[in-house]
């Protein structure tokens, strides 16, 4: 087999890092196909993105095509990646380009995105003390001392419960939007638990976040069983989706399969109710159930239903 031909570029035509990335890709038999690799080895290709590239991306996403990869475009990319089972990093690498039908081209990303993410990771105390928390407290009608303590957490949970949101006390994107806070980092109370408690709450948070992704999607019999990425979900498909993305289930189960899932009895945070014809779950007191769609427009509801005739199970430790 003949060696692939590589066009020789003048040294000044591209940064050294890009040339090294090209040579590495040829040595491996082609360019890497994952966005994760694109973020690592090809992220410097950002310098080669043009306004036309960004406009084509924006048109594919259905956002204003101004040629500027700003916060709105980054949010639209993440939303698209989340809905299509891609790595949600806001970087338009080979996999995301292919899914969008953009074909081959440069990696597209927001300028200084890594700097912002470092600030978000390394500046939690700054975000949870000061302007972000004070603005939250103003919205909740609390004394604005800039500290996310027990009183603020309780007020957040009360607000979430009264607005059809999962009452977890974490001010994520949906709660920020409902409060009118606009985009920003998640706000939550620090030090509210330790060790295994943090791990458990992290799992519950992932489950709630996954359930929120499909809460308003239509009911479809058999939906969510052939693939986790579907146009609609039935009762057991909905529960399976949330359990899967919380790391609690590998393959979807129908309602009969959920009758033997996990451990018997009610859980501390998550309880699953299943029989041969239906399945739903209760998470920290709120029911996630396809039958609630006609009631609230969402699978989430604060009302309860009789559990007579259901087998009661829970994920071990939760």
PDB file of N, CA and C in Angstrom, residues 49-118:
ATOM      1  N   UNK A  49     -10.032  28.875  12.153  1.00  0.00           N
ATOM      2  CA  UNK A  49     -11.458  28.989  11.868  1.00  0.00           C
ATOM      3  C   UNK A  49     -11.759  30.387  11.338  1.00  0.00           C
ATOM      4  N   UNK A  50     -12.628  30.433  10.352  1.00  0.00           N
ATOM      5  CA  UNK A  50     -12.995  31.707   9.749  1.00  0.00           C
ATOM      6  C   UNK A  50     -14.436  32.047  10.095  1.00  0.00           C
ATOM      7  N   UNK A  51     -14.832  33.273   9.790  1.00  0.00           N
ATOM      8  CA  UNK A  51     -16.219  33.673  10.038  1.00  0.00           C
ATOM      9  C   UNK A  51     -17.177  32.847   9.199  1.00  0.00           C
ATOM     10  N   UNK A  52     -16.740  32.463   7.996  1.00  0.00           N
ATOM     11  CA  UNK A  52     -17.608  31.629   7.149  1.00  0.00           C
ATOM     12  C   UNK A  52     -17.833  30.264   7.791  1.00  0.00           C
ATOM     13  N   UNK A  53     -16.759  29.703   8.401  1.00  0.00           N
ATOM     14  CA  UNK A  53     -16.912  28.422   9.092  1.00  0.00           C
ATOM     15  C   UNK A  53     -17.930  28.543  10.213  1.00  0.00           C
ATOM     16  N   UNK A  54     -17.813  29.622  10.999  1.00  0.00           N
ATOM     17  CA  UNK A  54     -18.713  29.811  12.140  1.00  0.00           C
ATOM     18  C   UNK A  54     -20.135  30.076  11.650  1.00  0.00           C
ATOM     19  N   UNK A  55     -20.269  30.850  10.554  1.00  0.00           N
ATOM     20  CA  UNK A  55     -21.611  31.110  10.007  1.00  0.00           C
ATOM     21  C   UNK A  55     -22.283  29.806   9.581  1.00  0.00           C
ATOM     22  N   UNK A  56     -21.519  28.916   8.929  1.00  0.00           N
ATOM     23  CA  UNK A  56     -22.085  27.636   8.502  1.00  0.00           C
ATOM     24  C   UNK A  56     -22.553  26.829   9.717  1.00  0.00           C
ATOM     25  N   UNK A  57     -21.754  26.874  10.777  1.00  0.00           N
ATOM     26  CA  UNK A  57     -22.138  26.199  12.020  1.00  0.00           C
ATOM     27  C   UNK A  57     -23.421  26.802  12.583  1.00  0.00           C
ATOM     28  N   UNK A  58     -23.478  28.126  12.641  1.00  0.00           N
ATOM     29  CA  UNK A  58     -24.645  28.804  13.212  1.00  0.00           C
ATOM     30  C   UNK A  58     -25.904  28.526  12.405  1.00  0.00           C
ATOM     31  N   UNK A  59     -25.760  28.473  11.091  1.00  0.00           N
ATOM     32  CA  UNK A  59     -26.917  28.154  10.254  1.00  0.00           C
ATOM     33  C   UNK A  59     -27.407  26.734  10.522  1.00  0.00           C
ATOM     34  N   UNK A  60     -26.463  25.797  10.731  1.00  0.00           N
ATOM     35  CA  UNK A  60     -26.845  24.416  11.026  1.00  0.00           C
ATOM     36  C   UNK A  60     -27.533  24.299  12.382  1.00  0.00           C
ATOM     37  N   UNK A  61     -27.152  25.191  13.304  1.00  0.00           N
ATOM     38  CA  UNK A  61     -27.729  25.169  14.651  1.00  0.00           C
ATOM     39  C   UNK A  61     -29.020  25.976  14.745  1.00  0.00           C
ATOM     40  N   UNK A  62     -29.277  26.818  13.751  1.00  0.00           N
ATOM     41  CA  UNK A  62     -30.473  27.645  13.773  1.00  0.00           C
ATOM     42  C   UNK A  62     -30.363  28.847  14.686  1.00  0.00           C
ATOM     43  N   UNK A  63     -29.123  29.380  14.827  1.00  0.00           N
ATOM     44  CA  UNK A  63     -28.928  30.594  15.626  1.00  0.00           C
ATOM     45  C   UNK A  63     -28.479  31.704  14.674  1.00  0.00           C
ATOM     46  N   UNK A  64     -28.564  32.980  15.107  1.00  0.00           N
ATOM     47  CA  UNK A  64     -28.150  34.083  14.228  1.00  0.00           C
ATOM     48  C   UNK A  64     -26.737  33.876  13.692  1.00  0.00           C
ATOM     49  N   UNK A  65     -26.603  33.950  12.374  1.00  0.00           N
ATOM     50  CA  UNK A  65     -25.315  33.655  11.724  1.00  0.00           C
ATOM     51  C   UNK A  65     -24.500  34.931  11.571  1.00  0.00           C
ATOM     52  N   UNK A  66     -23.858  35.353  12.681  1.00  0.00           N
ATOM     53  CA  UNK A  66     -23.046  36.572  12.644  1.00  0.00           C
ATOM     54  C   UNK A  66     -21.565  36.280  12.470  1.00  0.00           C
ATOM     55  N   UNK A  67     -21.210  34.980  12.434  1.00  0.00           N
ATOM     56  CA  UNK A  67     -19.806  34.619  12.231  1.00  0.00           C
ATOM     57  C   UNK A  67     -18.949  34.724  13.473  1.00  0.00           C
ATOM     58  N   UNK A  68     -19.560  35.001  14.612  1.00  0.00           N
ATOM     59  CA  UNK A  68     -18.814  35.135  15.862  1.00  0.00           C
ATOM     60  C   UNK A  68     -19.179  33.980  16.780  1.00  0.00           C
ATOM     61  N   UNK A  69     -18.186  33.203  17.193  1.00  0.00           N
ATOM     62  CA  UNK A  69     -18.427  32.074  18.088  1.00  0.00           C
ATOM     63  C   UNK A  69     -18.434  32.609  19.522  1.00  0.00           C
ATOM     64  N   UNK A  70     -19.593  33.107  19.925  1.00  0.00           N
ATOM     65  CA  UNK A  70     -19.742  33.674  21.254  1.00  0.00           C
ATOM     66  C   UNK A  70     -20.509  32.757  22.183  1.00  0.00           C
ATOM     67  N   UNK A  71     -20.953  33.292  23.331  1.00  0.00           N
ATOM     68  CA  UNK A  71     -21.662  32.475  24.331  1.00  0.00           C
ATOM     69  C   UNK A  71     -22.919  31.820  23.787  1.00  0.00           C
ATOM     70  N   UNK A  72     -23.701  32.546  22.955  1.00  0.00           N
ATOM     71  CA  UNK A  72     -24.946  31.969  22.436  1.00  0.00           C
ATOM     72  C   UNK A  72     -24.661  30.770  21.546  1.00  0.00           C
ATOM     73  N   UNK A  73     -23.647  30.877  20.698  1.00  0.00           N
ATOM     74  CA  UNK A  73     -23.291  29.766  19.821  1.00  0.00           C
ATOM     75  C   UNK A  73     -22.763  28.591  20.634  1.00  0.00           C
ATOM     76  N   UNK A  74     -21.946  28.883  21.648  1.00  0.00           N
ATOM     77  CA  UNK A  74     -21.425  27.812  22.496  1.00  0.00           C
ATOM     78  C   UNK A  74     -22.558  27.071  23.203  1.00  0.00           C
ATOM     79  N   UNK A  75     -23.542  27.814  23.713  1.00  0.00           N
ATOM     80  CA  UNK A  75     -24.677  27.166  24.373  1.00  0.00           C
ATOM     81  C   UNK A  75     -25.463  26.306  23.390  1.00  0.00           C
ATOM     82  N   UNK A  76     -25.633  26.806  22.156  1.00  0.00           N
ATOM     83  CA  UNK A  76     -26.366  26.037  21.143  1.00  0.00           C
ATOM     84  C   UNK A  76     -25.613  24.756  20.784  1.00  0.00           C
ATOM     85  N   UNK A  77     -24.290  24.829  20.716  1.00  0.00           N
ATOM     86  CA  UNK A  77     -23.486  23.637  20.433  1.00  0.00           C
ATOM     87  C   UNK A  77     -23.654  22.614  21.550  1.00  0.00           C
ATOM     88  N   UNK A  78     -23.550  23.070  22.794  1.00  0.00           N
ATOM     89  CA  UNK A  78     -23.687  22.151  23.928  1.00  0.00           C
ATOM     90  C   UNK A  78     -25.077  21.514  23.959  1.00  0.00           C
ATOM     91  N   UNK A  79     -26.094  22.335  23.652  1.00  0.00           N
ATOM     92  CA  UNK A  79     -27.459  21.812  23.627  1.00  0.00           C
ATOM     93  C   UNK A  79     -27.593  20.726  22.549  1.00  0.00           C
ATOM     94  N   UNK A  80     -27.009  20.992  21.381  1.00  0.00           N
ATOM     95  CA  UNK A  80     -27.057  20.013  20.291  1.00  0.00           C
ATOM     96  C   UNK A  80     -26.308  18.744  20.694  1.00  0.00           C
ATOM     97  N   UNK A  81     -25.118  18.896  21.279  1.00  0.00           N
ATOM     98  CA  UNK A  81     -24.332  17.730  21.684  1.00  0.00           C
ATOM     99  C   UNK A  81     -25.075  16.897  22.719  1.00  0.00           C
ATOM    100  N   UNK A  82     -25.719  17.582  23.663  1.00  0.00           N
ATOM    101  CA  UNK A  82     -26.446  16.875  24.713  1.00  0.00           C
ATOM    102  C   UNK A  82     -27.592  16.050  24.113  1.00  0.00           C
ATOM    103  N   UNK A  83     -28.294  16.642  23.152  1.00  0.00           N
ATOM    104  CA  UNK A  83     -29.444  15.967  22.557  1.00  0.00           C
ATOM    105  C   UNK A  83     -29.048  14.817  21.644  1.00  0.00           C
ATOM    106  N   UNK A  84     -27.791  14.832  21.172  1.00  0.00           N
ATOM    107  CA  UNK A  84     -27.376  13.805  20.225  1.00  0.00           C
ATOM    108  C   UNK A  84     -26.342  12.847  20.809  1.00  0.00           C
ATOM    109  N   UNK A  85     -26.197  12.848  22.135  1.00  0.00           N
ATOM    110  CA  UNK A  85     -25.337  11.867  22.782  1.00  0.00           C
ATOM    111  C   UNK A  85     -23.860  12.081  22.550  1.00  0.00           C
ATOM    112  N   UNK A  86     -23.451  13.324  22.268  1.00  0.00           N
ATOM    113  CA  UNK A  86     -22.044  13.644  22.063  1.00  0.00           C
ATOM    114  C   UNK A  86     -21.456  14.211  23.349  1.00  0.00           C
ATOM    115  N   UNK A  87     -20.138  14.275  23.410  1.00  0.00           N
ATOM    116  CA  UNK A  87     -19.483  14.895  24.557  1.00  0.00           C
ATOM    117  C   UNK A  87     -19.883  16.365  24.621  1.00  0.00           C
ATOM    118  N   UNK A  88     -20.440  16.783  25.748  1.00  0.00           N
ATOM    119  CA  UNK A  88     -20.966  18.150  25.874  1.00  0.00           C
ATOM    120  C   UNK A  88     -19.846  19.069  26.338  1.00  0.00           C
ATOM    121  N   UNK A  89     -19.053  19.548  25.375  1.00  0.00           N
ATOM    122  CA  UNK A  89     -17.927  20.419  25.711  1.00  0.00           C
ATOM    123  C   UNK A  89     -17.962  21.750  24.965  1.00  0.00           C
ATOM    124  N   UNK A  90     -18.933  21.932  24.059  1.00  0.00           N
ATOM    125  CA  UNK A  90     -19.020  23.190  23.328  1.00  0.00           C
ATOM    126  C   UNK A  90     -17.989  23.333  22.231  1.00  0.00           C
ATOM    127  N   UNK A  91     -17.213  22.287  21.984  1.00  0.00           N
ATOM    128  CA  UNK A  91     -16.183  22.300  20.944  1.00  0.00           C
ATOM    129  C   UNK A  91     -16.682  21.512  19.737  1.00  0.00           C
ATOM    130  N   UNK A  92     -16.626  22.131  18.565  1.00  0.00           N
ATOM    131  CA  UNK A  92     -17.119  21.476  17.348  1.00  0.00           C
ATOM    132  C   UNK A  92     -15.958  20.772  16.674  1.00  0.00           C
ATOM    133  N   UNK A  93     -15.728  19.541  17.133  1.00  0.00           N
ATOM    134  CA  UNK A  93     -14.683  18.708  16.554  1.00  0.00           C
ATOM    135  C   UNK A  93     -15.254  17.795  15.486  1.00  0.00           C
ATOM    136  N   UNK A  94     -14.485  16.787  15.060  1.00  0.00           N
ATOM    137  CA  UNK A  94     -14.920  15.923  13.950  1.00  0.00           C
ATOM    138  C   UNK A  94     -16.275  15.261  14.156  1.00  0.00           C
ATOM    139  N   UNK A  95     -16.545  14.727  15.378  1.00  0.00           N
ATOM    140  CA  UNK A  95     -17.812  14.047  15.586  1.00  0.00           C
ATOM    141  C   UNK A  95     -18.994  15.007  15.516  1.00  0.00           C
ATOM    142  N   UNK A  96     -18.840  16.157  16.137  1.00  0.00           N
ATOM    143  CA  UNK A  96     -19.930  17.128  16.116  1.00  0.00           C
ATOM    144  C   UNK A  96     -20.123  17.687  14.707  1.00  0.00           C
ATOM    145  N   UNK A  97     -19.039  17.935  14.000  1.00  0.00           N
ATOM    146  CA  UNK A  97     -19.144  18.399  12.605  1.00  0.00           C
ATOM    147  C   UNK A  97     -19.918  17.381  11.771  1.00  0.00           C
ATOM    148  N   UNK A  98     -19.558  16.095  11.948  1.00  0.00           N
ATOM    149  CA  UNK A  98     -20.232  15.054  11.166  1.00  0.00           C
ATOM    150  C   UNK A  98     -21.719  14.993  11.493  1.00  0.00           C
ATOM    151  N   UNK A  99     -22.042  15.073  12.790  1.00  0.00           N
ATOM    152  CA  UNK A  99     -23.450  15.006  13.195  1.00  0.00           C
ATOM    153  C   UNK A  99     -24.248  16.176  12.636  1.00  0.00           C
ATOM    154  N   UNK A 100     -23.612  17.349  12.539  1.00  0.00           N
ATOM    155  CA  UNK A 100     -24.270  18.542  12.024  1.00  0.00           C
ATOM    156  C   UNK A 100     -24.304  18.589  10.498  1.00  0.00           C
ATOM    157  N   UNK A 101     -23.592  17.656   9.862  1.00  0.00           N
ATOM    158  CA  UNK A 101     -23.544  17.646   8.403  1.00  0.00           C
ATOM    159  C   UNK A 101     -22.640  18.711   7.828  1.00  0.00           C
ATOM    160  N   UNK A 102     -21.637  19.139   8.604  1.00  0.00           N
ATOM    161  CA  UNK A 102     -20.742  20.205   8.142  1.00  0.00           C
ATOM    162  C   UNK A 102     -19.578  19.675   7.317  1.00  0.00           C
ATOM    163  N   UNK A 103     -19.322  18.365   7.377  1.00  0.00           N
ATOM    164  CA  UNK A 103     -18.202  17.817   6.643  1.00  0.00           C
ATOM    165  C   UNK A 103     -16.879  18.137   7.323  1.00  0.00           C
ATOM    166  N   UNK A 104     -15.786  17.850   6.621  1.00  0.00           N
ATOM    167  CA  UNK A 104     -14.458  18.084   7.184  1.00  0.00           C
ATOM    168  C   UNK A 104     -14.192  19.580   7.305  1.00  0.00           C
ATOM    169  N   UNK A 105     -13.388  19.923   8.292  1.00  0.00           N
ATOM    170  CA  UNK A 105     -13.054  21.322   8.487  1.00  0.00           C
ATOM    171  C   UNK A 105     -12.361  21.534   9.807  1.00  0.00           C
ATOM    172  N   UNK A 106     -12.068  22.787  10.132  1.00  0.00           N
ATOM    173  CA  UNK A 106     -11.337  23.075  11.372  1.00  0.00           C
ATOM    174  C   UNK A 106     -12.196  22.858  12.609  1.00  0.00           C
ATOM    175  N   UNK A 107     -11.531  22.624  13.723  1.00  0.00           N
ATOM    176  CA  UNK A 107     -12.214  22.589  15.010  1.00  0.00           C
ATOM    177  C   UNK A 107     -12.694  24.007  15.332  1.00  0.00           C
ATOM    178  N   UNK A 108     -13.966  24.129  15.713  1.00  0.00           N
ATOM    179  CA  UNK A 108     -14.540  25.434  16.020  1.00  0.00           C
ATOM    180  C   UNK A 108     -14.840  25.495  17.506  1.00  0.00           C
ATOM    181  N   UNK A 109     -14.468  26.583  18.140  1.00  0.00           N
ATOM    182  CA  UNK A 109     -14.708  26.743  19.566  1.00  0.00           C
ATOM    183  C   UNK A 109     -14.735  28.221  19.925  1.00  0.00           C
ATOM    184  N   UNK A 110     -15.277  28.489  21.074  1.00  0.00           N
ATOM    185  CA  UNK A 110     -15.327  29.866  21.557  1.00  0.00           C
ATOM    186  C   UNK A 110     -13.950  30.287  22.038  1.00  0.00           C
ATOM    187  N   UNK A 111     -13.549  31.483  21.694  1.00  0.00           N
ATOM    188  CA  UNK A 111     -12.269  31.988  22.157  1.00  0.00           C
ATOM    189  C   UNK A 111     -12.269  32.112  23.669  1.00  0.00           C
ATOM    190  N   UNK A 112     -11.154  31.745  24.259  1.00  0.00           N
ATOM    191  CA  UNK A 112     -10.953  31.835  25.709  1.00  0.00           C
ATOM    192  C   UNK A 112     -11.876  30.913  26.482  1.00  0.00           C
ATOM    193  N   UNK A 113     -12.483  29.913  25.789  1.00  0.00           N
ATOM    194  CA  UNK A 113     -13.403  29.022  26.500  1.00  0.00           C
ATOM    195  C   UNK A 113     -12.703  28.268  27.613  1.00  0.00           C
ATOM    196  N   UNK A 114     -11.424  27.877  27.373  1.00  0.00           N
ATOM    197  CA  UNK A 114     -10.720  27.129  28.400  1.00  0.00           C
ATOM    198  C   UNK A 114     -10.431  27.994  29.605  1.00  0.00           C
ATOM    199  N   UNK A 115     -10.162  29.250  29.374  1.00  0.00           N
ATOM    200  CA  UNK A 115      -9.934  30.154  30.492  1.00  0.00           C
ATOM    201  C   UNK A 115     -11.164  30.270  31.363  1.00  0.00           C
ATOM    202  N   UNK A 116     -12.352  30.371  30.729  1.00  0.00           N
ATOM    203  CA  UNK A 116     -13.588  30.468  31.497  1.00  0.00           C
ATOM    204  C   UNK A 116     -13.844  29.185  32.271  1.00  0.00           C
ATOM    205  N   UNK A 117     -13.559  28.038  31.640  1.00  0.00           N
ATOM    206  CA  UNK A 117     -13.838  26.793  32.332  1.00  0.00           C
ATOM    207  C   UNK A 117     -12.913  26.625  33.516  1.00  0.00           C
ATOM    208  N   UNK A 118     -11.653  27.076  33.407  1.00  0.00           N
ATOM    209  CA  UNK A 118     -10.752  27.012  34.548  1.00  0.00           C
ATOM    210  C   UNK A 118     -11.267  27.868  35.670  1.00  0.00           C
TER     211      UNK A 118
END
